[in-house]
Amino acid sequence: MSRTRTAVLVAAVLLIALNLRPAVVAVSPLLAQIRDDLALGGAVGGLLTTLPVLCFGLLAPFAGRLARRIGLETALLAALLVLTAGILVRLVPSLAALLAGSLLAGIAIAIGNTLMPVVVKRDFPHRTGVMTGAYSTMISGGGALAAAVMVPVEHATGLGWRPSLALWAVLVALAVVLWVPWVVRARRRAAAAPPAAPVAPVRGLWRNPLAWQVTLVMGLQSLQFYALTAWAPTIFVDEGRSATEAGLLLSLAGLCSLVTSAITPVLAARSRTQYHLVALLITLWVVGLLGLLLAPGSLAPLWMALIGLGQGVGISLGLTLITLRSPDAAHTSELSGMAQGVGYVLAAAGPLALGAIHDATGSWTAPIITLLVLLVPLAAAGAGAARNRHVHGTAPADGSDGLLLSPDERGQGSTPIGPLTHPAERPAEPDPTAVRRTLRGTVRTAGGTALSGATVTLVDDDGRQLGATHTDGTGAYELAVPPIPCLLVCAAPEHSPVARRAAPGRVDVVLEPRAAPVP
């Protein structure tokens, strides 16, 4: 892919990410006015922000199925169009239309949330950390932007809250314009490619302990974020601050989160394990929450800054772990659906639970202590998810990972290392319950330099792919070895590939530079 096309793809991906929060967050600054205009009670008013978050969780597991059925690019385009419809339907002057708009926005964002890690894993395998940092920063930035500008925009334009909310459709339209060429290109490639067997999803992740550890990290950090986003302003108002001051303190947390959202994925991708980032996350939140509990007065900006830094680490680490713990894009799709499905359901319960605890106790002490206690399972899950391991489900029957193929690769077809057999003639897959032992090692140049992003593939003696991954920032890789004879194939740009017989244990590979062609 040329540099120009890569730049356009990066811009499209980041613009899609920028649209994954404003349609939901923009309602919060205007909620008091919306409730007054429509005479809404607190429960219905809260539903306007809770309903989309529930959609994030309940619909996330279905996003991968949609992508397999109509294609990854088309699925994301459909999400953008549904998001546009959800934003514009709010112009209709009725409560039903407002709720329908929130529902449509939640459906669209659930698809985008789940499939964005798949795009990063597939199209940027050598820049996973950088791209995850960039798009998670855009997600956080989109929410912070919506929270900051909605009231000033409404006052400056005099349009009222309905047209002001509808203005976000312009930003979605820009993303559609940038993404449509990729959809067209993908469909042309798919039409030109030879017919492929249907791709089965990866199964078995819901029984995988590592997958659950990643899921709990995503869910528990999301719960902390949404619970504090919902109630922190109220905590400060109850302490005697004005609503404006409380909103500024919440905005401070959002701004601080942008810093760590950008840095965390890069640090995570460069390390074999992420224990240090889990420790940083827990430390920031423990200090920040204890500060709110014990000294919420003049030091409140410091506590919210620390909490915001923690929020940036939390969301970006949760998203990065989904890609780092997945050996390929098919596993990324399923793990993303699982982690975000369970995660956002937990997140939606957070504000409701904290509100109920406050109502029962009459103070904010017990809710803050509850958030502190929930950091214990988050730390435990984080310690497990931070290990240098891959999740493993039951692979697709055709040996491919389906979503891993880019439009270019789908157009060219796959090139096996050995002879092909007809799908009906292929032997049955190994028993998925059989023990899979681990093969790990490093890939380096002859000079000893670690090769980050090198492709490491396991194939059987007939050339069918059994597993694949990419080396991390230290050149390290890890794969589960099935109980059948197979080869380890290592390749990197501008280097000659190497194939070795695979066996459980450790294999360090040295790749020689590819010889220059003879003139």
Short mmCIF file of C-alpha atoms in Angstrom, two decimals:
data_model
loop_
_atom_site.label_atom_id
_atom_site.label_comp_id
_atom_site.label_asym_id
_atom_site.label_seq_id
_atom_site.Cartn_x
_atom_site.Cartn_y
_atom_site.Cartn_z
CA MET A 1 0.00 0.00 0.00
CA SER A 2 1.36 3.43 -0.95
CA ARG A 3 2.10 6.07 1.67
CA THR A 4 -0.76 8.21 0.39
CA ARG A 5 -3.28 5.39 0.74
CA THR A 6 -1.94 4.54 4.17
CA ALA A 7 -2.31 8.18 5.26
CA VAL A 8 -5.90 8.27 3.99
CA LEU A 9 -6.67 5.00 5.80
CA VAL A 10 -5.20 6.37 9.04
CA ALA A 11 -7.27 9.55 8.68
CA ALA A 12 -10.43 7.54 8.05
CA VAL A 13 -9.84 5.26 11.04
CA LEU A 14 -9.15 8.20 13.36
CA LEU A 15 -12.19 10.13 12.14
CA ILE A 16 -14.41 7.10 12.75
CA ALA A 17 -12.96 6.86 16.27
CA LEU A 18 -13.66 10.55 16.85
CA ASN A 19 -17.36 9.86 16.17
CA LEU A 20 -17.71 7.03 18.72
CA ARG A 21 -18.64 9.20 21.73
CA PRO A 22 -20.12 12.65 20.86
CA ALA A 23 -23.61 11.35 19.98
CA VAL A 24 -23.90 9.99 23.53
CA VAL A 25 -21.80 12.42 25.61
CA ALA A 26 -23.31 15.53 23.99
CA VAL A 27 -26.62 14.81 25.73
CA SER A 28 -25.19 15.15 29.26
CA PRO A 29 -24.45 18.93 29.27
CA LEU A 30 -27.94 19.58 27.88
CA LEU A 31 -29.77 17.05 30.04
CA ALA A 32 -31.22 19.58 32.50
CA GLN A 33 -32.68 21.62 29.63
CA ILE A 34 -33.99 18.49 27.89
CA ARG A 35 -35.70 17.35 31.10
CA ASP A 36 -37.31 20.76 31.57
CA ASP A 37 -38.53 21.00 27.95
CA LEU A 38 -40.01 17.49 27.91
CA ALA A 39 -41.00 17.33 31.61
CA LEU A 40 -38.93 14.19 32.13
CA GLY A 41 -38.34 12.50 35.45
CA GLY A 42 -34.89 11.52 36.64
CA ALA A 43 -35.29 7.88 35.56
CA VAL A 44 -36.26 8.70 31.97
CA GLY A 45 -33.61 11.41 31.77
CA GLY A 46 -30.95 8.95 32.93
CA LEU A 47 -32.15 6.48 30.31
CA LEU A 48 -31.02 8.85 27.56
CA THR A 49 -27.38 8.27 28.58
CA THR A 50 -27.69 4.73 30.01
CA LEU A 51 -29.48 3.22 26.99
CA PRO A 52 -26.57 3.68 24.56
CA VAL A 53 -24.09 2.22 27.07
CA LEU A 54 -26.31 -0.85 27.46
CA CYS A 55 -26.31 -1.17 23.67
CA PHE A 56 -22.50 -1.03 23.70
CA GLY A 57 -22.51 -4.15 25.88
CA LEU A 58 -25.48 -6.15 24.66
CA LEU A 59 -24.77 -5.76 20.95
CA ALA A 60 -20.97 -5.94 20.91
CA PRO A 61 -20.87 -9.77 20.58
CA PHE A 62 -22.91 -9.55 17.34
CA ALA A 63 -20.59 -7.08 15.59
CA GLY A 64 -18.16 -9.82 14.56
CA ARG A 65 -20.98 -11.85 13.03
CA LEU A 66 -22.09 -8.84 11.04
CA ALA A 67 -18.54 -8.26 9.78
CA ARG A 68 -18.22 -11.90 8.70
CA ARG A 69 -21.52 -11.71 6.86
CA ILE A 70 -21.15 -8.43 4.95
CA GLY A 71 -17.44 -7.60 5.33
CA LEU A 72 -15.52 -5.51 7.83
CA GLU A 73 -15.50 -2.33 5.72
CA THR A 74 -19.21 -2.57 4.90
CA ALA A 75 -20.11 -3.23 8.54
CA LEU A 76 -18.32 -0.06 9.64
CA LEU A 77 -20.01 1.94 6.88
CA ALA A 78 -23.39 0.61 8.01
CA ALA A 79 -22.55 1.68 11.57
CA LEU A 80 -21.75 5.22 10.41
CA LEU A 81 -25.04 5.45 8.47
CA VAL A 82 -27.05 4.19 11.46
CA LEU A 83 -25.22 6.69 13.67
CA THR A 84 -26.17 9.50 11.28
CA ALA A 85 -29.81 8.37 11.38
CA GLY A 86 -29.75 8.26 15.18
CA ILE A 87 -28.39 11.80 15.40
CA LEU A 88 -30.85 13.24 12.88
CA VAL A 89 -33.96 11.50 14.22
CA ARG A 90 -33.59 13.58 17.39
CA LEU A 91 -34.78 16.57 15.37
CA VAL A 92 -38.29 15.11 15.53
CA PRO A 93 -40.04 16.86 18.47
CA SER A 94 -41.07 13.86 20.58
CA LEU A 95 -39.72 11.79 23.44
CA ALA A 96 -40.03 8.63 21.36
CA ALA A 97 -37.78 10.09 18.67
CA LEU A 98 -35.23 11.17 21.29
CA LEU A 99 -35.10 7.67 22.78
CA ALA A 100 -35.00 6.10 19.31
CA GLY A 101 -32.06 8.32 18.43
CA SER A 102 -30.21 7.23 21.57
CA LEU A 103 -30.93 3.59 20.74
CA LEU A 104 -29.69 3.91 17.14
CA ALA A 105 -26.57 5.74 18.29
CA GLY A 106 -25.89 2.98 20.82
CA ILE A 107 -26.27 0.26 18.17
CA ALA A 108 -23.93 2.04 15.76
CA ILE A 109 -21.27 2.78 18.37
CA ALA A 110 -21.39 -0.81 19.66
CA ILE A 111 -20.40 -1.99 16.17
CA GLY A 112 -17.66 0.62 15.88
CA ASN A 113 -16.28 -0.08 19.36
CA THR A 114 -15.94 -3.79 18.59
CA LEU A 115 -14.57 -3.61 15.06
CA MET A 116 -12.02 -0.83 15.46
CA PRO A 117 -9.48 -3.13 17.24
CA VAL A 118 -9.95 -5.59 14.35
CA VAL A 119 -9.07 -2.91 11.80
CA VAL A 120 -5.95 -2.00 13.79
CA LYS A 121 -4.88 -5.65 14.16
CA ARG A 122 -5.43 -6.38 10.45
CA ASP A 123 -4.26 -3.22 8.71
CA PHE A 124 -1.55 -1.99 11.10
CA PRO A 125 0.11 -5.17 12.46
CA HIS A 126 3.48 -3.41 12.78
CA ARG A 127 2.05 -0.30 14.45
CA THR A 128 -0.54 -1.76 16.81
CA GLY A 129 0.54 0.28 19.82
CA VAL A 130 0.76 3.59 17.98
CA MET A 131 -2.58 3.15 16.21
CA THR A 132 -4.36 1.94 19.35
CA GLY A 133 -3.03 4.99 21.17
CA ALA A 134 -4.14 7.27 18.37
CA TYR A 135 -7.67 5.93 18.04
CA SER A 136 -8.26 5.60 21.80
CA THR A 137 -7.13 9.22 22.15
CA MET A 138 -9.62 10.21 19.45
CA ILE A 139 -12.37 8.33 21.29
CA SER A 140 -11.58 10.15 24.55
CA GLY A 141 -11.09 13.41 22.69
CA GLY A 142 -14.44 13.12 20.96
CA GLY A 143 -16.19 12.73 24.30
CA ALA A 144 -14.26 15.61 25.87
CA LEU A 145 -14.99 17.82 22.87
CA ALA A 146 -18.72 17.08 23.03
CA ALA A 147 -18.87 17.81 26.76
CA ALA A 148 -16.97 21.07 26.35
CA VAL A 149 -18.67 22.65 23.32
CA MET A 150 -22.35 21.70 23.48
CA VAL A 151 -23.56 24.48 25.77
CA PRO A 152 -21.41 27.21 24.13
CA VAL A 153 -22.53 26.07 20.66
CA GLU A 154 -26.17 26.19 21.65
CA HIS A 155 -25.79 29.66 23.15
CA ALA A 156 -23.75 30.98 20.20
CA THR A 157 -26.08 29.68 17.50
CA GLY A 158 -29.39 30.11 19.31
CA LEU A 159 -30.62 26.94 17.59
CA GLY A 160 -31.91 25.15 20.64
CA TRP A 161 -30.80 21.77 21.93
CA ARG A 162 -32.31 19.61 19.14
CA PRO A 163 -30.49 21.26 16.19
CA SER A 164 -27.35 21.60 18.30
CA LEU A 165 -27.29 17.84 18.86
CA ALA A 166 -27.95 17.27 15.16
CA LEU A 167 -24.80 19.21 14.18
CA TRP A 168 -22.73 16.14 15.07
CA ALA A 169 -24.09 14.50 11.92
CA VAL A 170 -21.68 16.71 9.93
CA LEU A 171 -18.69 15.05 11.61
CA VAL A 172 -20.12 11.59 10.86
CA ALA A 173 -20.67 12.58 7.23
CA LEU A 174 -16.98 13.46 6.90
CA ALA A 175 -16.07 9.99 8.18
CA VAL A 176 -18.44 8.42 5.65
CA VAL A 177 -16.80 10.34 2.81
CA LEU A 178 -13.35 9.07 3.80
CA TRP A 179 -14.49 5.49 4.42
CA VAL A 180 -16.63 4.85 1.31
CA PRO A 181 -13.62 4.45 -1.04
CA TRP A 182 -12.30 1.67 1.19
CA VAL A 183 -15.65 -0.08 1.08
CA VAL A 184 -15.75 0.15 -2.71
CA ARG A 185 -12.17 -1.08 -2.97
CA ALA A 186 -12.82 -4.02 -0.65
CA ARG A 187 -15.93 -5.09 -2.58
CA ARG A 188 -14.08 -4.93 -5.89
CA ARG A 189 -11.26 -7.05 -4.50
CA ALA A 190 -13.74 -9.52 -3.07
CA ALA A 191 -15.56 -9.77 -6.41
CA ALA A 192 -12.29 -10.41 -8.26
CA ALA A 193 -11.05 -13.01 -5.77
CA PRO A 194 -11.79 -16.72 -6.26
CA PRO A 195 -14.76 -18.05 -4.27
CA ALA A 196 -13.81 -18.85 -0.70
CA ALA A 197 -15.32 -21.30 1.74
CA PRO A 198 -17.53 -19.74 4.43
CA VAL A 199 -15.48 -18.55 7.37
CA ALA A 200 -16.45 -19.97 10.73
CA PRO A 201 -16.01 -17.85 13.84
CA VAL A 202 -13.46 -18.57 16.53
CA ARG A 203 -15.19 -20.41 19.34
CA GLY A 204 -14.37 -21.31 22.90
CA LEU A 205 -13.16 -17.94 24.20
CA TRP A 206 -15.94 -17.81 26.79
CA ARG A 207 -14.22 -20.78 28.48
CA ASN A 208 -10.75 -19.25 28.24
CA PRO A 209 -9.40 -17.82 31.55
CA LEU A 210 -7.18 -15.27 29.82
CA ALA A 211 -10.12 -14.01 27.76
CA TRP A 212 -12.08 -13.49 30.98
CA GLN A 213 -9.18 -11.63 32.55
CA VAL A 214 -9.05 -9.23 29.58
CA THR A 215 -12.84 -8.91 29.76
CA LEU A 216 -12.80 -8.02 33.45
CA VAL A 217 -10.09 -5.41 32.89
CA MET A 218 -12.23 -3.82 30.19
CA GLY A 219 -15.39 -4.05 32.26
CA LEU A 220 -14.11 -2.89 35.63
CA GLN A 221 -12.18 0.06 34.23
CA SER A 222 -15.28 1.06 32.23
CA LEU A 223 -17.39 0.86 35.39
CA GLN A 224 -15.00 3.22 37.18
CA PHE A 225 -15.11 5.66 34.26
CA TYR A 226 -18.88 5.80 33.78
CA ALA A 227 -19.65 5.81 37.51
CA LEU A 228 -17.36 8.80 38.13
CA THR A 229 -18.47 10.56 34.96
CA ALA A 230 -22.10 10.27 36.10
CA TRP A 231 -21.66 11.25 39.76
CA ALA A 232 -18.45 13.26 40.22
CA PRO A 233 -20.18 16.60 39.39
CA THR A 234 -22.92 15.81 41.90
CA ILE A 235 -20.32 14.94 44.54
CA PHE A 236 -18.70 18.35 44.09
CA VAL A 237 -22.04 20.20 44.08
CA ASP A 238 -22.98 18.45 47.33
CA GLU A 239 -19.64 19.65 48.75
CA GLY A 240 -20.67 23.24 48.05
CA ARG A 241 -19.24 23.95 44.59
CA SER A 242 -21.23 25.49 41.78
CA ALA A 243 -22.43 23.40 38.85
CA THR A 244 -19.99 25.26 36.58
CA GLU A 245 -17.04 24.44 38.84
CA ALA A 246 -18.13 20.81 39.03
CA GLY A 247 -18.31 20.62 35.24
CA LEU A 248 -14.84 22.14 34.90
CA LEU A 249 -13.41 19.56 37.29
CA LEU A 250 -14.95 16.77 35.20
CA SER A 251 -13.52 18.36 32.04
CA LEU A 252 -10.08 18.46 33.72
CA ALA A 253 -10.23 14.69 34.16
CA GLY A 254 -11.16 14.29 30.49
CA LEU A 255 -8.28 16.46 29.32
CA CYS A 256 -5.76 14.60 31.48
CA SER A 257 -7.01 11.27 30.10
CA LEU A 258 -5.94 12.35 26.60
CA VAL A 259 -2.29 12.29 27.65
CA THR A 260 -2.24 8.74 28.97
CA SER A 261 -4.60 7.48 26.26
CA ALA A 262 -1.96 8.36 23.68
CA ILE A 263 1.07 7.05 25.58
CA THR A 264 -0.20 3.85 27.21
CA PRO A 265 -0.71 1.68 24.08
CA VAL A 266 2.77 2.53 22.81
CA LEU A 267 4.33 1.53 26.14
CA ALA A 268 2.19 -1.62 26.25
CA ALA A 269 3.15 -2.74 22.73
CA ARG A 270 6.86 -2.26 23.44
CA SER A 271 6.78 -4.52 26.49
CA ARG A 272 6.36 -8.27 26.67
CA THR A 273 4.18 -7.85 29.76
CA GLN A 274 2.07 -4.95 31.01
CA TYR A 275 2.32 -5.36 34.79
CA HIS A 276 3.79 -1.88 35.20
CA LEU A 277 0.81 -0.29 33.45
CA VAL A 278 -1.67 -2.19 35.61
CA ALA A 279 0.23 -0.99 38.70
CA LEU A 280 0.18 2.59 37.39
CA LEU A 281 -3.58 2.41 36.76
CA ILE A 282 -4.36 1.11 40.24
CA THR A 283 -2.03 3.62 41.91
CA LEU A 284 -3.53 6.63 40.12
CA TRP A 285 -7.08 5.59 41.02
CA VAL A 286 -6.31 4.66 44.63
CA VAL A 287 -4.68 8.03 45.29
CA GLY A 288 -7.37 9.96 43.40
CA LEU A 289 -10.31 8.22 45.07
CA LEU A 290 -8.76 8.47 48.54
CA GLY A 291 -8.27 12.16 47.87
CA LEU A 292 -11.94 12.60 46.97
CA LEU A 293 -12.91 10.67 50.08
CA LEU A 294 -10.63 12.41 52.59
CA ALA A 295 -9.94 15.89 51.17
CA PRO A 296 -12.44 16.87 48.46
CA GLY A 297 -11.95 20.61 49.05
CA SER A 298 -9.14 22.74 47.63
CA LEU A 299 -7.18 19.73 46.34
CA ALA A 300 -10.07 18.50 44.19
CA PRO A 301 -8.33 19.54 40.91
CA LEU A 302 -5.35 17.34 41.83
CA TRP A 303 -7.55 14.34 42.60
CA MET A 304 -9.51 14.73 39.35
CA ALA A 305 -6.28 15.10 37.37
CA LEU A 306 -5.00 11.82 38.83
CA ILE A 307 -8.32 10.11 38.19
CA GLY A 308 -8.31 11.42 34.62
CA LEU A 309 -4.78 10.13 34.03
CA GLY A 310 -5.99 6.77 35.34
CA GLN A 311 -9.00 6.83 33.04
CA GLY A 312 -6.72 7.32 30.06
CA VAL A 313 -4.55 4.39 31.13
CA GLY A 314 -7.64 2.25 31.77
CA ILE A 315 -9.47 2.62 28.46
CA SER A 316 -6.36 2.50 26.29
CA LEU A 317 -4.88 -0.47 28.18
CA GLY A 318 -8.19 -2.33 27.94
CA LEU A 319 -8.31 -1.83 24.18
CA THR A 320 -4.62 -2.64 23.72
CA LEU A 321 -4.87 -5.89 25.68
CA ILE A 322 -7.57 -7.04 23.27
CA THR A 323 -5.11 -6.83 20.37
CA LEU A 324 -1.99 -7.96 22.25
CA ARG A 325 -3.64 -11.07 23.67
CA SER A 326 -5.08 -12.09 20.27
CA PRO A 327 -2.95 -14.11 17.82
CA ASP A 328 -4.86 -12.89 14.75
CA ALA A 329 -7.76 -10.70 13.65
CA ALA A 330 -10.39 -13.42 14.00
CA HIS A 331 -9.50 -13.84 17.68
CA THR A 332 -9.38 -10.04 18.01
CA SER A 333 -12.95 -9.80 16.70
CA GLU A 334 -14.31 -12.41 19.09
CA LEU A 335 -12.32 -11.17 22.10
CA SER A 336 -13.34 -7.58 21.37
CA GLY A 337 -17.01 -8.60 21.26
CA MET A 338 -16.69 -10.54 24.50
CA ALA A 339 -14.66 -7.92 26.39
CA GLN A 340 -16.75 -4.96 25.30
CA GLY A 341 -20.03 -6.88 25.56
CA VAL A 342 -19.55 -7.82 29.20
CA GLY A 343 -17.57 -4.66 29.91
CA TYR A 344 -20.18 -2.13 28.91
CA VAL A 345 -22.97 -4.03 30.66
CA LEU A 346 -20.88 -3.71 33.83
CA ALA A 347 -20.27 -0.05 32.98
CA ALA A 348 -23.98 0.64 32.63
CA ALA A 349 -24.61 -0.91 36.06
CA GLY A 350 -21.97 1.30 37.72
CA PRO A 351 -23.84 4.62 37.83
CA LEU A 352 -27.06 2.90 38.88
CA ALA A 353 -25.33 0.99 41.68
CA LEU A 354 -23.53 4.04 43.02
CA GLY A 355 -26.73 6.07 42.94
CA ALA A 356 -28.56 3.35 44.86
CA ILE A 357 -25.80 3.15 47.48
CA HIS A 358 -25.91 6.93 47.90
CA ASP A 359 -29.68 6.89 48.30
CA ALA A 360 -29.41 4.14 50.90
CA THR A 361 -26.64 5.76 52.96
CA GLY A 362 -27.29 9.46 52.39
CA SER A 363 -23.64 10.26 51.69
CA TRP A 364 -20.93 9.71 49.10
CA THR A 365 -18.55 7.91 51.46
CA ALA A 366 -19.90 4.41 50.82
CA PRO A 367 -20.04 4.83 47.00
CA ILE A 368 -16.40 5.99 46.87
CA ILE A 369 -15.33 3.13 49.16
CA THR A 370 -17.17 0.77 46.80
CA LEU A 371 -15.10 2.06 43.88
CA LEU A 372 -11.93 1.54 45.92
CA VAL A 373 -12.93 -2.04 46.76
CA LEU A 374 -13.61 -2.77 43.08
CA LEU A 375 -9.99 -1.92 42.31
CA VAL A 376 -9.00 -5.23 43.99
CA PRO A 377 -10.60 -7.50 41.33
CA LEU A 378 -9.40 -5.08 38.66
CA ALA A 379 -5.82 -5.49 39.90
CA ALA A 380 -6.18 -9.28 40.00
CA ALA A 381 -7.62 -9.45 36.48
CA GLY A 382 -5.00 -7.01 35.25
CA ALA A 383 -2.17 -9.14 36.63
CA GLY A 384 -3.50 -12.11 34.67
CA ALA A 385 -4.17 -10.19 31.47
CA ALA A 386 -0.74 -8.54 31.57
CA ARG A 387 1.07 -11.85 31.02
CA ASN A 388 2.67 -12.44 27.62
CA ARG A 389 0.08 -14.99 26.47
CA HIS A 390 -2.46 -15.39 23.66
CA VAL A 391 -6.07 -16.47 23.95
CA HIS A 392 -6.89 -19.59 21.95
CA GLY A 393 -10.31 -20.68 20.82
CA THR A 394 -11.29 -23.31 18.29
CA ALA A 395 -9.91 -22.16 14.92
CA PRO A 396 -12.04 -21.86 11.76
CA ALA A 397 -12.34 -25.10 9.87
CA ASP A 398 -10.64 -23.75 6.76
CA GLY A 399 -7.49 -22.75 8.59
CA SER A 400 -7.95 -19.05 7.86
CA ASP A 401 -8.78 -16.28 10.27
CA GLY A 402 -11.25 -14.61 7.96
CA LEU A 403 -11.09 -11.02 9.12
CA LEU A 404 -7.28 -10.97 9.03
CA LEU A 405 -7.15 -10.66 5.26
CA SER A 406 -6.89 -7.09 4.02
CA PRO A 407 -8.59 -6.00 0.78
CA ASP A 408 -5.27 -6.48 -1.03
CA GLU A 409 -4.79 -9.98 0.36
CA ARG A 410 -8.36 -10.98 -0.41
CA GLY A 411 -7.87 -9.83 -3.98
CA GLN A 412 -4.72 -11.85 -4.43
CA GLY A 413 -5.95 -14.97 -2.71
CA SER A 414 -3.81 -16.91 -0.27
CA THR A 415 -0.59 -18.57 -1.31
CA PRO A 416 -0.01 -21.83 0.57
CA ILE A 417 3.44 -23.10 1.40
CA GLY A 418 2.53 -26.66 0.46
CA PRO A 419 -0.01 -28.35 -1.82
CA LEU A 420 -3.67 -27.46 -1.49
CA THR A 421 -6.47 -29.95 -1.11
CA HIS A 422 -10.16 -29.42 -1.72
CA PRO A 423 -11.97 -28.37 1.48
CA ALA A 424 -13.97 -31.59 1.43
CA GLU A 425 -10.75 -33.63 1.28
CA ARG A 426 -9.06 -31.92 4.21
CA PRO A 427 -8.61 -34.07 7.31
CA ALA A 428 -10.64 -33.30 10.38
CA GLU A 429 -9.30 -30.63 12.69
CA PRO A 430 -7.39 -31.80 15.76
CA ASP A 431 -9.45 -32.32 18.86
CA PRO A 432 -9.82 -28.80 20.37
CA THR A 433 -9.67 -30.35 23.84
CA ALA A 434 -6.21 -31.77 23.17
CA VAL A 435 -3.34 -30.19 25.08
CA ARG A 436 -1.71 -27.32 23.18
CA ARG A 437 1.81 -26.68 24.41
CA THR A 438 3.61 -23.40 23.95
CA LEU A 439 6.36 -22.41 21.54
CA ARG A 440 8.06 -19.10 22.23
CA GLY A 441 11.21 -17.29 21.24
CA THR A 442 12.56 -14.18 19.52
CA VAL A 443 13.14 -13.06 15.94
CA ARG A 444 16.28 -10.99 15.37
CA THR A 445 18.57 -9.83 12.61
CA ALA A 446 22.03 -11.29 12.12
CA GLY A 447 23.35 -8.27 14.01
CA GLY A 448 21.19 -9.04 17.03
CA THR A 449 18.55 -6.32 16.49
CA ALA A 450 15.04 -7.33 17.55
CA LEU A 451 12.56 -7.48 14.65
CA SER A 452 9.29 -5.96 15.85
CA GLY A 453 6.18 -6.91 13.86
CA ALA A 454 7.74 -9.95 12.15
CA THR A 455 5.14 -12.50 11.05
CA VAL A 456 5.37 -15.87 12.81
CA THR A 457 3.14 -18.60 11.38
CA LEU A 458 2.50 -22.27 12.13
CA VAL A 459 1.53 -24.45 9.15
CA ASP A 460 0.96 -28.16 8.79
CA ASP A 461 2.79 -30.32 6.27
CA ASP A 462 0.16 -29.53 3.62
CA GLY A 463 0.64 -25.77 4.00
CA ARG A 464 -2.54 -25.02 5.96
CA GLN A 465 -2.22 -22.28 8.54
CA LEU A 466 -2.66 -23.44 12.14
CA GLY A 467 -1.87 -20.20 13.94
CA ALA A 468 -0.16 -16.87 13.46
CA THR A 469 1.10 -13.90 15.42
CA HIS A 470 3.48 -10.96 15.17
CA THR A 471 6.52 -10.26 17.30
CA ASP A 472 6.26 -7.54 19.92
CA GLY A 473 8.59 -4.58 20.44
CA THR A 474 11.32 -6.85 21.81
CA GLY A 475 11.09 -9.29 18.90
CA ALA A 476 9.38 -11.91 21.09
CA TYR A 477 6.58 -14.22 19.99
CA GLU A 478 4.49 -16.98 21.51
CA LEU A 479 2.25 -19.58 19.85
CA ALA A 480 0.34 -22.64 21.00
CA VAL A 481 1.59 -25.76 19.21
CA PRO A 482 -1.14 -28.27 18.25
CA PRO A 483 -0.47 -31.99 18.69
CA ILE A 484 0.31 -32.59 15.00
CA PRO A 485 3.48 -32.16 12.89
CA CYS A 486 3.91 -28.54 11.83
CA LEU A 487 6.42 -25.95 10.63
CA LEU A 488 7.34 -22.57 12.12
CA VAL A 489 7.67 -19.90 9.40
CA CYS A 490 9.16 -16.48 10.24
CA ALA A 491 9.14 -13.55 7.81
CA ALA A 492 9.81 -9.82 7.89
CA PRO A 493 10.05 -7.09 5.24
CA GLU A 494 13.42 -6.95 3.46
CA HIS A 495 14.52 -10.24 5.07
CA SER A 496 14.55 -13.78 3.75
CA PRO A 497 11.93 -16.01 5.43
CA VAL A 498 12.98 -18.98 7.54
CA ALA A 499 11.08 -22.25 8.12
CA ARG A 500 11.84 -24.68 10.94
CA ARG A 501 10.17 -27.74 12.37
CA ALA A 502 7.99 -26.58 15.28
CA ALA A 503 7.97 -28.22 18.69
CA PRO A 504 7.03 -27.02 22.15
CA GLY A 505 9.81 -25.11 23.85
CA ARG A 506 11.89 -22.18 22.70
CA VAL A 507 13.07 -21.35 19.18
CA ASP A 508 15.05 -18.16 18.54
CA VAL A 509 15.18 -17.25 14.85
CA VAL A 510 17.71 -15.12 12.98
CA LEU A 511 16.60 -13.58 9.67
CA GLU A 512 19.18 -12.62 7.09
CA PRO A 513 18.73 -9.51 4.90
CA ARG A 514 17.25 -10.34 1.51
CA ALA A 515 19.93 -10.28 -1.17
CA ALA A 516 19.69 -7.42 -3.66
CA PRO A 517 18.60 -8.53 -7.16
CA VAL A 518 21.35 -8.90 -9.75
CA PRO A 519 21.10 -6.10 -12.36
#
